[in-house]
Coordinates of C-alpha atoms (C1' of nucleotides) in Angstrom, one line a residue:
Chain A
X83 CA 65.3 97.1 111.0
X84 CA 65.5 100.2 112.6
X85 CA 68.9 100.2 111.3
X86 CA 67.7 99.9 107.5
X87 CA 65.5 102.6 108.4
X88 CA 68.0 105.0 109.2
X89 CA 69.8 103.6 106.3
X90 CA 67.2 104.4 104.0
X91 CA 65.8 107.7 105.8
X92 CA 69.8 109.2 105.4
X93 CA 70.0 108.4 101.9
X94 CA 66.7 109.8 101.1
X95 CA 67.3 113.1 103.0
X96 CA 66.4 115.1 100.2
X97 CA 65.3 118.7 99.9
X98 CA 61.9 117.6 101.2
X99 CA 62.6 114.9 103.7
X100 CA 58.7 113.9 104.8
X101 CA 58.2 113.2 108.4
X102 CA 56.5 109.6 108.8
X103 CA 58.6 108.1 106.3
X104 CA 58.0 104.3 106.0
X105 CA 60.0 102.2 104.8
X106 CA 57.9 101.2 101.9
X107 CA 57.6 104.6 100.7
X108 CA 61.5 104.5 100.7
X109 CA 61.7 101.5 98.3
X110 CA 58.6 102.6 96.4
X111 CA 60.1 105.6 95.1
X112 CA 63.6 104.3 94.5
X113 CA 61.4 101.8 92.7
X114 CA 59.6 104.0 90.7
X115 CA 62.8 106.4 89.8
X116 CA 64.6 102.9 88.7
X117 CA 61.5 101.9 86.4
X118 CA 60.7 105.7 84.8
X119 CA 65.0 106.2 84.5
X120 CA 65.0 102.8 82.7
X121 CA 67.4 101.1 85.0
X122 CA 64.4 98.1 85.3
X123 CA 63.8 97.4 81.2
X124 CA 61.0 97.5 80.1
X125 CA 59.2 94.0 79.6
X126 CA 61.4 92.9 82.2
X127 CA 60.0 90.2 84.9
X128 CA 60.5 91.3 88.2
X129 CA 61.0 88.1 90.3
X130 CA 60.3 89.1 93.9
X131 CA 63.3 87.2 96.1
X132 CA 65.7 88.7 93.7
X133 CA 64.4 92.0 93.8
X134 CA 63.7 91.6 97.7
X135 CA 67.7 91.3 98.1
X136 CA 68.6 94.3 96.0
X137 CA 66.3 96.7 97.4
X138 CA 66.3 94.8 101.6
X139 CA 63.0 94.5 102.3
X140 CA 60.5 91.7 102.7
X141 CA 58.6 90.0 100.1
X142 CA 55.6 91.5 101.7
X143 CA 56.4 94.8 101.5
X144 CA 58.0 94.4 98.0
X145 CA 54.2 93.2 96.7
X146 CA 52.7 96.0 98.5
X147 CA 55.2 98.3 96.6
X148 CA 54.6 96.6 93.3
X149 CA 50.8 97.0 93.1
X150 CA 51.1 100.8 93.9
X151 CA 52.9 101.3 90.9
X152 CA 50.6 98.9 89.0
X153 CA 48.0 101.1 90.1
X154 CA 50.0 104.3 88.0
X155 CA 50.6 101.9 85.1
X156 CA 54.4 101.3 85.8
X157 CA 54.4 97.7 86.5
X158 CA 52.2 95.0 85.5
X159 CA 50.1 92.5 87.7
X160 CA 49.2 88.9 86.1
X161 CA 47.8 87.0 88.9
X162 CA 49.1 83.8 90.0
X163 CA 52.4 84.8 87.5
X164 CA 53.8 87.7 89.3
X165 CA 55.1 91.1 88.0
X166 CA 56.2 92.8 85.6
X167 CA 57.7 96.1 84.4
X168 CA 55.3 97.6 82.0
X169 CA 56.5 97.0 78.4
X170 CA 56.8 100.3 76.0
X171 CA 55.0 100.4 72.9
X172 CA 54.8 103.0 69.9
X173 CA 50.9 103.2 70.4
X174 CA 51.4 104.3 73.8
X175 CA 53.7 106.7 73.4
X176 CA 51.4 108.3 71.3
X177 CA 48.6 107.8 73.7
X178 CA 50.7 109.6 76.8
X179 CA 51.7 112.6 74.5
X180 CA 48.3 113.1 73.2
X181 CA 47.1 113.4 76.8
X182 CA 50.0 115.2 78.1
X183 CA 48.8 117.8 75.2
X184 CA 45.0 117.5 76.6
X185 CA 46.0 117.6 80.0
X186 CA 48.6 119.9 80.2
X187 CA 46.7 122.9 77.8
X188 CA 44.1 122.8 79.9
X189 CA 46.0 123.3 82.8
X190 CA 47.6 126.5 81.1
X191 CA 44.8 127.5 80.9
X192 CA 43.4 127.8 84.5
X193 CA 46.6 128.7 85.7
X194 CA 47.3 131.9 83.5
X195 CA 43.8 133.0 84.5
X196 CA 44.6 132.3 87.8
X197 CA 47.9 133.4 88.4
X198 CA 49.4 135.5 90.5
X199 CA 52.8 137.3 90.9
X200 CA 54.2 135.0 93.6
X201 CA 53.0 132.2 90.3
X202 CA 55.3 134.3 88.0
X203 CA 58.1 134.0 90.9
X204 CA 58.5 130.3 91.0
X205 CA 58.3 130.2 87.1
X206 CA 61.5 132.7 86.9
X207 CA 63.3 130.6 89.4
X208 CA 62.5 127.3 88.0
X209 CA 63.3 128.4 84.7
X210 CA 66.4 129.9 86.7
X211 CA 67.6 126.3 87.3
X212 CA 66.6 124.8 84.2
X213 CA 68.5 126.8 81.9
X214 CA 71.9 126.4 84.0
X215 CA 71.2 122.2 84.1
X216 CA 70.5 122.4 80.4
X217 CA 73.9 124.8 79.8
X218 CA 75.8 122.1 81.2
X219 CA 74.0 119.5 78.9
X220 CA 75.1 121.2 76.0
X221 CA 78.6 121.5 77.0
X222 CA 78.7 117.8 77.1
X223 CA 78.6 117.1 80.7
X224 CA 76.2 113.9 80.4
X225 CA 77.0 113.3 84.3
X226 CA 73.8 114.9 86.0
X227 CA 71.0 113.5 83.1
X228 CA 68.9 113.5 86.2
X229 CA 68.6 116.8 87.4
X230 CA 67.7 117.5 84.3
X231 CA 64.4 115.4 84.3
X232 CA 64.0 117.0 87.7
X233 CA 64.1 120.4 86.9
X234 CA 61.9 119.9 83.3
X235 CA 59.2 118.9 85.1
X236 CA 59.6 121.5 88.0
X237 CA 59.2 123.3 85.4
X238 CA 56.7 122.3 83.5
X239 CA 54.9 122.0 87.0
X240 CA 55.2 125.6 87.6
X241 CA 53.9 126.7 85.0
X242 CA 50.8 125.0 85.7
X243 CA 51.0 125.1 89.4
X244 CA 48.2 127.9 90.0
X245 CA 45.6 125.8 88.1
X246 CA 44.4 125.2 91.4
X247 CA 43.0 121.7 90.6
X248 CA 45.0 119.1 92.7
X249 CA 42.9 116.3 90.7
X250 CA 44.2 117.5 87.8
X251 CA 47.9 118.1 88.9
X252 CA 48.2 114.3 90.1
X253 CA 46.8 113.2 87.1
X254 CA 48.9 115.5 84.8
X255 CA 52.2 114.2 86.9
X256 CA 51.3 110.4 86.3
X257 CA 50.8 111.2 83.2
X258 CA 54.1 113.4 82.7
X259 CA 56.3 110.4 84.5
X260 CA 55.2 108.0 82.2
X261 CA 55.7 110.0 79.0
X262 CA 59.4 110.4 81.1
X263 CA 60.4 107.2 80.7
X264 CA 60.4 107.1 77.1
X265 CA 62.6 109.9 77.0
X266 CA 64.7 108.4 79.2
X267 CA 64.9 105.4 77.1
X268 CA 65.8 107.4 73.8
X269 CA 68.9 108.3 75.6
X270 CA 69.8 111.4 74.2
X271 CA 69.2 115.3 74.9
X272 CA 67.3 116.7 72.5
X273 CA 69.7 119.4 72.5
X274 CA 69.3 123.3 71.3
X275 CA 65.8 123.1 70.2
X276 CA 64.6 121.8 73.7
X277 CA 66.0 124.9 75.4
X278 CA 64.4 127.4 72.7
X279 CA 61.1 125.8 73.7
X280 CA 61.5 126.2 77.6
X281 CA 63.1 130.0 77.0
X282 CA 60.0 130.7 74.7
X283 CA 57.3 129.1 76.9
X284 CA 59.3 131.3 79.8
X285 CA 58.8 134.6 78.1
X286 CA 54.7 133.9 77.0
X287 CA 54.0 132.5 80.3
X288 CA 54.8 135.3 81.7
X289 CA 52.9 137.3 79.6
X290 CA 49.8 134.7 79.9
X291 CA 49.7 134.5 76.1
X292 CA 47.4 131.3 76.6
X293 CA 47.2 130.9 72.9
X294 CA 51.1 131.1 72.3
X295 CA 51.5 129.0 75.1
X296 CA 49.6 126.0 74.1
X297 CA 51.4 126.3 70.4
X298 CA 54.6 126.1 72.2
X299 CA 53.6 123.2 74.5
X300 CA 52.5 121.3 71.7
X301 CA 55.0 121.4 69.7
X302 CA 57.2 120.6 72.1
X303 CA 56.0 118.0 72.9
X304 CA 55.4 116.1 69.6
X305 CA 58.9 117.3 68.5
X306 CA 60.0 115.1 71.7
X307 CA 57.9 112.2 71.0
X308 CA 59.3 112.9 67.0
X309 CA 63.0 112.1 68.8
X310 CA 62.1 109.7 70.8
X311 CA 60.9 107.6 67.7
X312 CA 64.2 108.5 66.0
X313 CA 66.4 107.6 68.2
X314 CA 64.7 103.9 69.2
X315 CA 63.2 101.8 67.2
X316 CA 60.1 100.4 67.9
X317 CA 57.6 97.6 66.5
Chain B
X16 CA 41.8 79.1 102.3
X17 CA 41.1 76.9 99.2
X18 CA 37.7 77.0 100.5
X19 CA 37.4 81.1 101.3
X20 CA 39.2 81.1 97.2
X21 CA 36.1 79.2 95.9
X22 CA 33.4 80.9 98.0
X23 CA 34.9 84.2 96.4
X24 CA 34.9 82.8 93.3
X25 CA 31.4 82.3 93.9
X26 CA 30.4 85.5 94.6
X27 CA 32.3 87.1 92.0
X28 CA 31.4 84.5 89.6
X29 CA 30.0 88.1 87.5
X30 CA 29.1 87.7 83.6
X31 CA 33.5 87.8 83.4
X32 CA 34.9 85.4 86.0
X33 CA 38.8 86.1 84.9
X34 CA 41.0 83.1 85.5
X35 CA 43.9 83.6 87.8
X36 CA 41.4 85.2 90.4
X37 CA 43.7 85.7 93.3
X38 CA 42.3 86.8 96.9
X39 CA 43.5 90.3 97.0
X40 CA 41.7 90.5 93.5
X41 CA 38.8 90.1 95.1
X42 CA 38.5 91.8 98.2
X43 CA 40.3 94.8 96.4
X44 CA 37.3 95.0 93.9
X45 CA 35.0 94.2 96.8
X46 CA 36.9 97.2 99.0
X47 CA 36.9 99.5 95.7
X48 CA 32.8 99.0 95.3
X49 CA 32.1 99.7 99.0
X50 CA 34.0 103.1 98.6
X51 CA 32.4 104.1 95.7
X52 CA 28.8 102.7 96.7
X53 CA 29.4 104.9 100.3
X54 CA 28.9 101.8 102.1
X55 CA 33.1 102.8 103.8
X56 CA 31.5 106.8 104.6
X57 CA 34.1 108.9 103.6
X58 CA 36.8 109.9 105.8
X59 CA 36.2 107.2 108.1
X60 CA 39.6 105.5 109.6
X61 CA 40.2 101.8 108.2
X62 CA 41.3 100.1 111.5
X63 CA 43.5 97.2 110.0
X64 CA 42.0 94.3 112.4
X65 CA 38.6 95.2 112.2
X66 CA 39.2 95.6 108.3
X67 CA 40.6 91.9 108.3
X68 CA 37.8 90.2 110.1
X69 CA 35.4 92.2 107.6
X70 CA 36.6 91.0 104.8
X71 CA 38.2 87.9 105.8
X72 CA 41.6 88.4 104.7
X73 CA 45.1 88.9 106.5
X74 CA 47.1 92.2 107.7
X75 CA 49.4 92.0 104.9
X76 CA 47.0 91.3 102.0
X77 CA 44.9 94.3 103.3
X78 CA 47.9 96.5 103.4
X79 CA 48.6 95.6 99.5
X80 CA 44.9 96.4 98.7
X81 CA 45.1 99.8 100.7
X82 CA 47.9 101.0 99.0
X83 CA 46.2 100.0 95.4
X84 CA 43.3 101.8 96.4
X85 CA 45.4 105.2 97.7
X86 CA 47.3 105.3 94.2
X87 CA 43.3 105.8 92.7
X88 CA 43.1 108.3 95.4
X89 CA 40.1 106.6 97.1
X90 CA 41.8 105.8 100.2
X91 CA 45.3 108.1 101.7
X92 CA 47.7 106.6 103.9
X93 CA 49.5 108.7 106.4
X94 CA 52.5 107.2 107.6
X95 CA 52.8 105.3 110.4
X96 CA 48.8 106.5 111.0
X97 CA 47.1 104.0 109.2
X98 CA 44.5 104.4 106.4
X99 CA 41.4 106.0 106.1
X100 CA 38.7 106.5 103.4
X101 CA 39.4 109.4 101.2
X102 CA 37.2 112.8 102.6
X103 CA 34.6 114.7 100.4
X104 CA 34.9 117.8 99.4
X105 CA 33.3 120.7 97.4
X106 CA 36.2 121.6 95.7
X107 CA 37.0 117.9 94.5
X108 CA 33.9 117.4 93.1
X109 CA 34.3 120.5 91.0
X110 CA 37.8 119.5 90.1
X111 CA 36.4 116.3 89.1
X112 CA 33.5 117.1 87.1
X113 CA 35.9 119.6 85.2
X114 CA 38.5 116.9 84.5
X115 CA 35.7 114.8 83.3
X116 CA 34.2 117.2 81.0
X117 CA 37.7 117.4 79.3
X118 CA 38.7 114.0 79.4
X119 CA 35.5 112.5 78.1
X120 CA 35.0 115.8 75.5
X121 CA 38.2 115.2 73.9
X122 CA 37.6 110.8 73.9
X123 CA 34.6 111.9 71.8
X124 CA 36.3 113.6 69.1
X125 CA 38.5 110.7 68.9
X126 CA 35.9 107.6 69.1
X127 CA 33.1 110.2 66.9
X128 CA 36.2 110.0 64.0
X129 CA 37.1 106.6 64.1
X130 CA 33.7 104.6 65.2
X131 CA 32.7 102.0 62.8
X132 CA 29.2 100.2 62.4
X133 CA 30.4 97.5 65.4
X134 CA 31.1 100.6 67.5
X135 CA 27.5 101.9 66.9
X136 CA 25.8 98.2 67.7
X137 CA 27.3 98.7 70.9
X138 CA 26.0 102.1 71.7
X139 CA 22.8 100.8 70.7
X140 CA 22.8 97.8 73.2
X141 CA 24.7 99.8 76.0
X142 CA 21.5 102.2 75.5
X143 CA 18.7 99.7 75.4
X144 CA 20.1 98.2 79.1
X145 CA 20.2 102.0 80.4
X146 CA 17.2 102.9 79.3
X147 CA 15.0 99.7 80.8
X148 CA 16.8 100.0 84.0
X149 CA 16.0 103.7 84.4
X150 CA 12.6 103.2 83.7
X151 CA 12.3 101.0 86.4
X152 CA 14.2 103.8 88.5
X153 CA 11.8 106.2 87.5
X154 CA 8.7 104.4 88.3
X155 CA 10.2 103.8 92.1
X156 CA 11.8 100.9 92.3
X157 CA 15.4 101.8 93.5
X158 CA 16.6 98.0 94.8
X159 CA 18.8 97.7 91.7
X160 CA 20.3 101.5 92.5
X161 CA 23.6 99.9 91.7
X162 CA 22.6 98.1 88.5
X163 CA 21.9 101.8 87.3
X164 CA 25.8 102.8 88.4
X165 CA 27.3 99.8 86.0
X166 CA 25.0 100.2 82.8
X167 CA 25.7 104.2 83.0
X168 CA 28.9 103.8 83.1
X169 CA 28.8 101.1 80.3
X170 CA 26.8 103.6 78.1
X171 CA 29.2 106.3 78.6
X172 CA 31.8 103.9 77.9
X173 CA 30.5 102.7 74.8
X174 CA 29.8 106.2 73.2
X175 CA 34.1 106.9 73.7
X176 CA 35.2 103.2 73.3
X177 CA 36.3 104.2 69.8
X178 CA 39.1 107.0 71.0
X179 CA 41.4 104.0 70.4
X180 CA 43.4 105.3 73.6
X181 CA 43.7 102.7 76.5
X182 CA 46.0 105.5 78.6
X183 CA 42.8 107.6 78.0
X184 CA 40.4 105.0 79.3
X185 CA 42.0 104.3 82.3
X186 CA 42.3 108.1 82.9
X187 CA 38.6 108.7 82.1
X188 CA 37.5 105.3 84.1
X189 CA 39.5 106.4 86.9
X190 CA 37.9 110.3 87.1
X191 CA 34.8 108.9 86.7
X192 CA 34.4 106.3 89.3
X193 CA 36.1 109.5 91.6
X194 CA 33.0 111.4 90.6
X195 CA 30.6 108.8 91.0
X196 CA 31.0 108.4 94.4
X197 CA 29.3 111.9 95.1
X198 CA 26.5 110.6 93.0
X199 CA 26.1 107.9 95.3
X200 CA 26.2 110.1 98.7
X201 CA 23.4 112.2 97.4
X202 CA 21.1 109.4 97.2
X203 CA 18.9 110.4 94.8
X204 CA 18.4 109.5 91.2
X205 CA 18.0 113.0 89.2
X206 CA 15.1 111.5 87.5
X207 CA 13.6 112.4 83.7
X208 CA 16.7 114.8 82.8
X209 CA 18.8 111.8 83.2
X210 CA 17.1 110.1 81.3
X211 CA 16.6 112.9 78.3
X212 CA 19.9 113.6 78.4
X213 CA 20.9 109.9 77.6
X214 CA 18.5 109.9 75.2
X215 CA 20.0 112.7 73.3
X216 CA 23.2 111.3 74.0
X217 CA 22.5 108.4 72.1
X218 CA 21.0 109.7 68.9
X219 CA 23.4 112.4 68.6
X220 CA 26.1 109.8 69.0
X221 CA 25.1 107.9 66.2
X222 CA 25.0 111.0 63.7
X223 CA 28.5 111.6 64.9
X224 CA 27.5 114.7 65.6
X225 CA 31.1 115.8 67.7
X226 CA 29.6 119.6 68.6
X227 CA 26.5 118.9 69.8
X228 CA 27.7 116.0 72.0
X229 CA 30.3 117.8 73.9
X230 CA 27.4 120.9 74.3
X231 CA 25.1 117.9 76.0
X232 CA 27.8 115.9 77.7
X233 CA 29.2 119.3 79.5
X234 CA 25.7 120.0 80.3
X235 CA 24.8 116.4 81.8
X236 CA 27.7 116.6 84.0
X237 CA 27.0 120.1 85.6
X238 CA 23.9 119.0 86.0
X239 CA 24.6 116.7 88.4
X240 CA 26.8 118.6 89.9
X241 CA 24.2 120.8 91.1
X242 CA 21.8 118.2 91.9
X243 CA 24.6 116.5 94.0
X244 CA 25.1 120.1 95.5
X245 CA 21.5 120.6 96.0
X246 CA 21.0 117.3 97.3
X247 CA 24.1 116.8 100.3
X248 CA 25.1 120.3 102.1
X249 CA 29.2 120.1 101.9
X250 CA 31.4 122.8 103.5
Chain C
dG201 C1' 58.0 59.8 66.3
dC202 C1' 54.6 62.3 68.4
dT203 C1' 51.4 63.2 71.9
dT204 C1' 49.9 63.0 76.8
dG205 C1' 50.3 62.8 81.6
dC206 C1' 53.1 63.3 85.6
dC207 C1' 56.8 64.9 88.6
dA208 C1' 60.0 68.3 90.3
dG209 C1' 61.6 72.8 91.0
dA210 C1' 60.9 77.6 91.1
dC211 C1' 58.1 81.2 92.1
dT212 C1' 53.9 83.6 93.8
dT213 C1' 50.5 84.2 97.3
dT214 C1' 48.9 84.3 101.9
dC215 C1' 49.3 84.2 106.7
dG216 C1' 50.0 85.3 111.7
dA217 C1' 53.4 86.6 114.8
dA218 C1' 57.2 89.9 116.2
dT219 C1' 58.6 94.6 116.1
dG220 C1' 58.1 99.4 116.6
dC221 C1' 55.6 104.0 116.5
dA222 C1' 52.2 107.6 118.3
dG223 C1' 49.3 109.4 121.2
dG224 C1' 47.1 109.2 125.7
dT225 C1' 47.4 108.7 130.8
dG226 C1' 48.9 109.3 135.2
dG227 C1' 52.3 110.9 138.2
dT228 C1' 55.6 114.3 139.6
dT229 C1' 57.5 119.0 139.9
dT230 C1' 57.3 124.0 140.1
Chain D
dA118 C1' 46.7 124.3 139.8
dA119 C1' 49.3 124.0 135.6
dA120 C1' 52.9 122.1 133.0
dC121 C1' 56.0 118.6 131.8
dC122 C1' 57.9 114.0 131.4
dA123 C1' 57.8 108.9 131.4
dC124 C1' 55.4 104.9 130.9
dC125 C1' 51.7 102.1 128.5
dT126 C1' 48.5 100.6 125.4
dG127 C1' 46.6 100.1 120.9
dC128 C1' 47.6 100.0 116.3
dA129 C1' 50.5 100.1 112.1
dT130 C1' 54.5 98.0 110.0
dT131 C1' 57.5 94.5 108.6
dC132 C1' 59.1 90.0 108.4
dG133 C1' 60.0 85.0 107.0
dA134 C1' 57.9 80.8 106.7
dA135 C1' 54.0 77.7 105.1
dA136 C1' 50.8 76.7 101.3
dG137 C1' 49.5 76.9 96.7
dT138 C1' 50.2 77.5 91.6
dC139 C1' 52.6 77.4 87.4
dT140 C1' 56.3 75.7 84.0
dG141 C1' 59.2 72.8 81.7
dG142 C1' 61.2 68.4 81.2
dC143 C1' 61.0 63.4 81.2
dA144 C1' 58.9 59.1 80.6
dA145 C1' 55.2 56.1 79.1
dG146 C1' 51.8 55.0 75.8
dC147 C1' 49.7 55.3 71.1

DNA sequence: GCTTGCCAGACTTTCGAATGCAGGTGGTTT
DNA sequence: AAACCACCTGCATTCGAAAGTCTGGCAAGC
């Protein structure tokens, strides 16, 4: 146990490695990353002593796990039939876009009104980092698809981060991972298109153009869920 | 255990008894409702065997409920530290009254649009409960304090059921239950304006009328806001 | 031949005990 | 007397086994 731990802790030593790491937390978020990546299909039944072995830990834990993330939608619950990972449906997508629009203006909002010019910092650097993942994405190199989501939403979060609402951040994020999974599914980059959109929303951010802004953002976004329908097919 | 099952059953045996009614179910709804009702005072420490003998149910069952209950953000869990009920703050309630306001604004639009004649019958009945059990409120008798909590939150319902967006919903019902919480710490019904504003609420609903609604739904809300202010002195 | 009831196997749910942290207490050293 | 370290206690965490529940197949009856 201890040694799992260690295990775990090591592989997880991220940028932010959080003291009082459990080993739940461990499984929960390679959990979650496997769901929103699409590694666990959608629909898929998750029976507990087979997922217990892949991920080493006790069926105890595992169900503690599971009903976090059925809490945030990801996973399904039926009672006396065990788990599920949440099935994907056109409907929804539209649902989680529409709110990611509601959410996500409003959060534009409050943070150009708010912000500040250690705000416009982060925003240059996170765009920084973006735009070099998203070179590389349109040179071909398919390798590091996950940085990618990474960096999108760092900075998407950025942009938003001086809202100064935490309620609204978490549920703008649960939102944001959900609508993630879809693209994740659809299995291609958008391509040049995407990159305009992040350069553009770059240059009006930091001119708190709040109008502009939420044009942008929309757009954006529908174009996405526009792509996503493209490329899958669904009921 | 069969026999703790049934006695649960009992209790719960509510106007929907769901099949499959597992333990946790229960004792998480039963947890959830003590939270929100202020019965758990917030930031108070959740000491895992006094928890257990409270509720009748063992270590590991209590842990999965905990954790369901952090990801609606009404109980944290620091590592290795245990649980505790989520604090109070100023700042949250303002956050939460704010994301209301723009979650339930924009469910109007959608269920105003798209509500049918059903949709209105509904209102109508949601309304008719509401109203008898504030008049009994209003004339002193505050035993059914927490009938109040379920029918204004069924009318509220009712009056967005049509948005045709589950992912809203959840969001909505999820921000809401958050924010009624500090209704219940202030202990005090707001009296008459309540009840005008429901009133309004519900004839304007029924005209559709999508401007006015939003002008007296945004209103409600700060409204209580202040009387919740008014009524509990927070940092 | 079709339905109905029963049995077996697989899986989920729940439990209580074993393990392992964290913070406090008391003793020792400077 | 103050500061530091090592033990110790009280919980939190994790586990695997026991108990309960569902599913699908087989046999008996209509």
């Amino acid at each position: 146990m201890a040694k799992k731990s260690t295990t775990l802790e090591a592989l997880l030593s991220s940028p932010e490695n959080e003291l009082g790491q459990t080993v739940s937390d461990a499984v929960f978020r390679q959990m979650r990353e496997d769901i929103i990546l699409g590694i666990l299909p959608p629909g898929s039944k998750i029976k507990l002593e087979q997922a217990r072995q892949r991920y080493s830990v006790s069926v105890s834990s595992l169900r503690e796990i599971l009903y976090r993330l059925t809490a945030e939608n990801l996973v399904i619950a039926e009672g006396q039939r065990g788990f599920e990972v949440s099935p994907v449906s056109r409907q929804e997508l539209m649902e989680l876009a529409d709110l990611r629009i509601l959410l996500e203006c409003h959060a534009i909002e409050l943070s150009f009104a708010a912000g500040d010019l250690e705000w416009e910092g982060h925003i240059v650097a996170a765009h920084h980092r973006l735009a070099a993942v998203e070179r590389r994405l349109l040179s071909g190199d398919f390798s590091r698809t996950i940085d990618w989501v990474r960096y999108d939403w760092e900075f998407h979060q950025a942009i938003v981060a001086a809202c100064n609402s935490a309620a609204l951040m978490q549920n703008l994020s649960s939102v944001f991972d959900r609508f993630l999974r879809y693209h994740m599914l659809a299995e291609s980059f958008r391509g040049q298109p995407v990159v305009d959109d992040h350069r553009m929303l770059f240059e009006i951010a930091l001119k708190k153009d709040v109008a502009a802004a939420k044009d942008i953002l929309r757009r954006h976004i529908r174009s996405g869920v526009e792509h996503i329908l493209q490329s899958k097919t669904f009921l």
